[in-house]
PDB file of C-alpha atoms in Angstrom:
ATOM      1  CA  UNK E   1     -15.492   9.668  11.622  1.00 59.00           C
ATOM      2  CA  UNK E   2     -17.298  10.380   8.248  1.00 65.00           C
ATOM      3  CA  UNK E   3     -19.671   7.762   6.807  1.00 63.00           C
ATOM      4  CA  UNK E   4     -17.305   6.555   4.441  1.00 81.00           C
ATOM      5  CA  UNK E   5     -14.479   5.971   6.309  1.00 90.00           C
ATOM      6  CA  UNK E   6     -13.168   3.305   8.260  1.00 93.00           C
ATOM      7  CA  UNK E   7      -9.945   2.212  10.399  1.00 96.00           C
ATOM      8  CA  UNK E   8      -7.331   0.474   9.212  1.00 97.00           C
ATOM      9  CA  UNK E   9      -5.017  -0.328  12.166  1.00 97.00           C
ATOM     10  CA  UNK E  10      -3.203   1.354  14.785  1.00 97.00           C
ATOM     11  CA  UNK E  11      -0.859   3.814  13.895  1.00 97.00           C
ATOM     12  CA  UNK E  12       1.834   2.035  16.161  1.00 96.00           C
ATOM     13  CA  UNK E  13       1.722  -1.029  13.852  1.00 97.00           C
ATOM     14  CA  UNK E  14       3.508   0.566  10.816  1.00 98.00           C
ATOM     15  CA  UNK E  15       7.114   1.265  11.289  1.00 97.00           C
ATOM     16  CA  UNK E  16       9.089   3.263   8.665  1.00 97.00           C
ATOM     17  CA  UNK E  17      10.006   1.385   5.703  1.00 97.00           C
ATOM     18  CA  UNK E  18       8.916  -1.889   7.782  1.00 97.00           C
ATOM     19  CA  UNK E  19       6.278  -4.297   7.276  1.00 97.00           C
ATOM     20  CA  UNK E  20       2.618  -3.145   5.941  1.00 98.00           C
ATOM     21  CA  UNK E  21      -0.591  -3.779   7.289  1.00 98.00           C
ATOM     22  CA  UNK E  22      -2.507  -5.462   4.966  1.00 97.00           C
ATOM     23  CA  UNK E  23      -6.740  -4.958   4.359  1.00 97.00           C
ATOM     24  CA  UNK E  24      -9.307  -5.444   1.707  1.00 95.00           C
ATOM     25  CA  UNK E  25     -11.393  -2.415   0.101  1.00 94.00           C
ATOM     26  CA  UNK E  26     -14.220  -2.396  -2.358  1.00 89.00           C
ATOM     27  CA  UNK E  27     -13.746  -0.855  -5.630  1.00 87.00           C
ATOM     28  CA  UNK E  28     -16.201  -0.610  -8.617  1.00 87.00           C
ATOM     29  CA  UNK E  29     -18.012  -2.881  -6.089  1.00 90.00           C
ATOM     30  CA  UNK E  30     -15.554  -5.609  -6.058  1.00 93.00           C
ATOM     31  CA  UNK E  31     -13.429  -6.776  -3.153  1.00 94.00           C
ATOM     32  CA  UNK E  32      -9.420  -5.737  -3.561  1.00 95.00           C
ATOM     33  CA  UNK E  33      -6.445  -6.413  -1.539  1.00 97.00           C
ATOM     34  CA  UNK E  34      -4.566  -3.093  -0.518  1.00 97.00           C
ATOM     35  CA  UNK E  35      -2.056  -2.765   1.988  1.00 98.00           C
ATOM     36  CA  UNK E  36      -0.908   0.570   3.875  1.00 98.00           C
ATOM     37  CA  UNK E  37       2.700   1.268   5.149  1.00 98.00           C
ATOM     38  CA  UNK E  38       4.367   3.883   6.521  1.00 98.00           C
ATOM     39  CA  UNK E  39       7.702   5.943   4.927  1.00 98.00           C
ATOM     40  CA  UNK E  40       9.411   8.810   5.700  1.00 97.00           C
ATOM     41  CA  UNK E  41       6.801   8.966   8.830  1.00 97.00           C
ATOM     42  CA  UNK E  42       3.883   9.374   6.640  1.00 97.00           C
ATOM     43  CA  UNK E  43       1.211   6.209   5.893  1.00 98.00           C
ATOM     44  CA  UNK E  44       0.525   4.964   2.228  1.00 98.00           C
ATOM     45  CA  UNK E  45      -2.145   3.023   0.788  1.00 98.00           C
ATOM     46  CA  UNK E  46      -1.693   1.047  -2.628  1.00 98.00           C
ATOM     47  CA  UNK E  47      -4.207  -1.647  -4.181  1.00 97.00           C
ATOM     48  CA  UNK E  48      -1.980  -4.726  -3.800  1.00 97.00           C
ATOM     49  CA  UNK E  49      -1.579  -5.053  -7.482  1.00 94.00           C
ATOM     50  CA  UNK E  50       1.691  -4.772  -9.817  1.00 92.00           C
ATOM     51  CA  UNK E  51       0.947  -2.654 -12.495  1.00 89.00           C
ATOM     52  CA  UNK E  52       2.517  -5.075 -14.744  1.00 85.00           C
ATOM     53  CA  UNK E  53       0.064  -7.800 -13.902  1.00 83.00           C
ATOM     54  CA  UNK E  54      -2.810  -7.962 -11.790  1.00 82.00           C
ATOM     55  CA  UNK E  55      -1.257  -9.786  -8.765  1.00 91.00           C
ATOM     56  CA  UNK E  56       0.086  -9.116  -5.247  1.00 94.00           C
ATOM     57  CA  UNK E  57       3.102  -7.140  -4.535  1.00 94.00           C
ATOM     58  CA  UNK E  58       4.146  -8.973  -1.681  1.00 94.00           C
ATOM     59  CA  UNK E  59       6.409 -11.833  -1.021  1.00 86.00           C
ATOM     60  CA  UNK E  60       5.094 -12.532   2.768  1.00 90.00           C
ATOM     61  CA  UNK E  61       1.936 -10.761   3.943  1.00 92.00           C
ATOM     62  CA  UNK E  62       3.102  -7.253   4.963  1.00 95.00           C
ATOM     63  CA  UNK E  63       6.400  -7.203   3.006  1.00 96.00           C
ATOM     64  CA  UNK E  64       6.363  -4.973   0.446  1.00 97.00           C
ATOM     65  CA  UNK E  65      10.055  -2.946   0.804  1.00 97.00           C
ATOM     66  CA  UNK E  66      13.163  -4.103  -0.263  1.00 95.00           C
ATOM     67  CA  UNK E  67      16.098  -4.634   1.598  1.00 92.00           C
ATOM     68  CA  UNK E  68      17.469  -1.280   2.028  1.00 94.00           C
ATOM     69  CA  UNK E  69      13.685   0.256   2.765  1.00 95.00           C
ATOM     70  CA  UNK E  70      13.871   2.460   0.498  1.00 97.00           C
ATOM     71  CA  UNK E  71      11.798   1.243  -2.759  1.00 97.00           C
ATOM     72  CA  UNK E  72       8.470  -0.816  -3.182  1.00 97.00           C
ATOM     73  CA  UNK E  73       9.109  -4.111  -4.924  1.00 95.00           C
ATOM     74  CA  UNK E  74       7.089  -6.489  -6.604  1.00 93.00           C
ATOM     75  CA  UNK E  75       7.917 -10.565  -5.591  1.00 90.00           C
ATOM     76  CA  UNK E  76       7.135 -11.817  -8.689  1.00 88.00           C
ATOM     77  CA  UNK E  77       8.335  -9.121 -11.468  1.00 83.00           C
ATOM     78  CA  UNK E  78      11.424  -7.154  -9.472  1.00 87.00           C
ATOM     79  CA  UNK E  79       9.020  -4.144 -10.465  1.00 91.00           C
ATOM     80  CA  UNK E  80       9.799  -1.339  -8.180  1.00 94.00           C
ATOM     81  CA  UNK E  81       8.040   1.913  -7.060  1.00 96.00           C
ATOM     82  CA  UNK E  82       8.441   5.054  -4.974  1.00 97.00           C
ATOM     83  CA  UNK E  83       6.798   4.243  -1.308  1.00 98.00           C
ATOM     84  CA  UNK E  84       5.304   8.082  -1.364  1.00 98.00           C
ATOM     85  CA  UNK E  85       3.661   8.362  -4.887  1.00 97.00           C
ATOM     86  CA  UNK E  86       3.510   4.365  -6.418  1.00 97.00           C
ATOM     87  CA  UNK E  87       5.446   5.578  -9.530  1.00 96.00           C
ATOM     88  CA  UNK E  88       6.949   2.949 -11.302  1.00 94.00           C
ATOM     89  CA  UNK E  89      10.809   3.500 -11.250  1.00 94.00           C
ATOM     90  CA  UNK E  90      12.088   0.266 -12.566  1.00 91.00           C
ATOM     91  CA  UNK E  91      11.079  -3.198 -14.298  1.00 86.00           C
ATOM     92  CA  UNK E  92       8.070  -4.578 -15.920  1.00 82.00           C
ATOM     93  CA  UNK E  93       5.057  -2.142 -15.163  1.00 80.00           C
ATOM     94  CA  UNK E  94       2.745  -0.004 -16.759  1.00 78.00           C
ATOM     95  CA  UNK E  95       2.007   2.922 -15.119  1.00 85.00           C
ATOM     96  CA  UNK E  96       2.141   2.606 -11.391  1.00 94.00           C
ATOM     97  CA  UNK E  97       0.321   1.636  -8.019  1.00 96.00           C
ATOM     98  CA  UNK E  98      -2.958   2.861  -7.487  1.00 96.00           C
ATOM     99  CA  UNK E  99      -3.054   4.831  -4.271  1.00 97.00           C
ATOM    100  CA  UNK E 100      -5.979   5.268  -1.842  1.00 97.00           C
ATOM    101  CA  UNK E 101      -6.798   7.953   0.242  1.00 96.00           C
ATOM    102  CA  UNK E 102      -5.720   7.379   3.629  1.00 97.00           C
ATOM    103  CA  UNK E 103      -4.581   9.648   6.837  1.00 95.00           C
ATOM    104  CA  UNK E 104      -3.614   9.444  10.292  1.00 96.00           C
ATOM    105  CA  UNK E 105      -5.777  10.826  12.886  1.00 94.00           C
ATOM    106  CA  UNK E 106      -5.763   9.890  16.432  1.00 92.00           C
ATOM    107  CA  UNK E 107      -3.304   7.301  16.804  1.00 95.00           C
ATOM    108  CA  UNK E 108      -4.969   5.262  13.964  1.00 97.00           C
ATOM    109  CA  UNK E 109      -5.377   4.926  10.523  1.00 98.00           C
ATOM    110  CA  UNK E 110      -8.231   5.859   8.431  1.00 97.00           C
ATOM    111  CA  UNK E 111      -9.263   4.788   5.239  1.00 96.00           C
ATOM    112  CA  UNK E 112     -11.629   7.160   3.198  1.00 88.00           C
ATOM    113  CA  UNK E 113     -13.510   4.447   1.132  1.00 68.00           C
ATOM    114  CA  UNK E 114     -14.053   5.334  -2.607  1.00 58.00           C
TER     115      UNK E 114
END
């Protein structure tokens, strides 16, 4: 593993369109909350932050989908965004989710830190 990467979880802990894993990452050398899940049997990684305000998306730790699993919603707003590109499809945002660069590799995965 590169320098400036580092594991999230175990692959095995994100089920499609299920609950996300959720972690903290430095950016601009500040502490964020992001989360990772897994759709369409690829992971995702989003800053946990609408992009209509600066707050978390989810309404329990590690739920982020809505009921059908299909769309990323926002607990506070009813902002919702595409699971595979954070692109704002609906409600009260600007712009969309800001994604990170993650993979799977190994059984695990791995977090390239900015």
């Amino acid at each position: 593993m590169a320098a400036h990467e580092r594991v999230i979880c175990d692959g095995t802990a994100l089920v499609d369109s299920g609950d996300g894993v959720c972690f903290d990452t430095m950016v601009g050398g500040k502490r964020e909350p992001a989360f990772v899940i897994r759709y369409e049997g690829r992971v995702y990684a989003y800053l946990n932050r609408c992009a209509h305000m600066p707050i978390e998306l989810d309404w329990r730790p590690g739920k982020f989908f809505d009921g059908e699993g299909l769309l990323l919603i926002c607990s506070s707003h009813g902002a919702i965004y595409a699971p595979d590109t954070g692109e704002c499809l609906g409600g009260p945002c600007l712009g969309g989710l800001v994604a990170l660069d993650v993979e799977e590799r190994g059984g695990t995965v791995v977090l390239k830190d900015r």
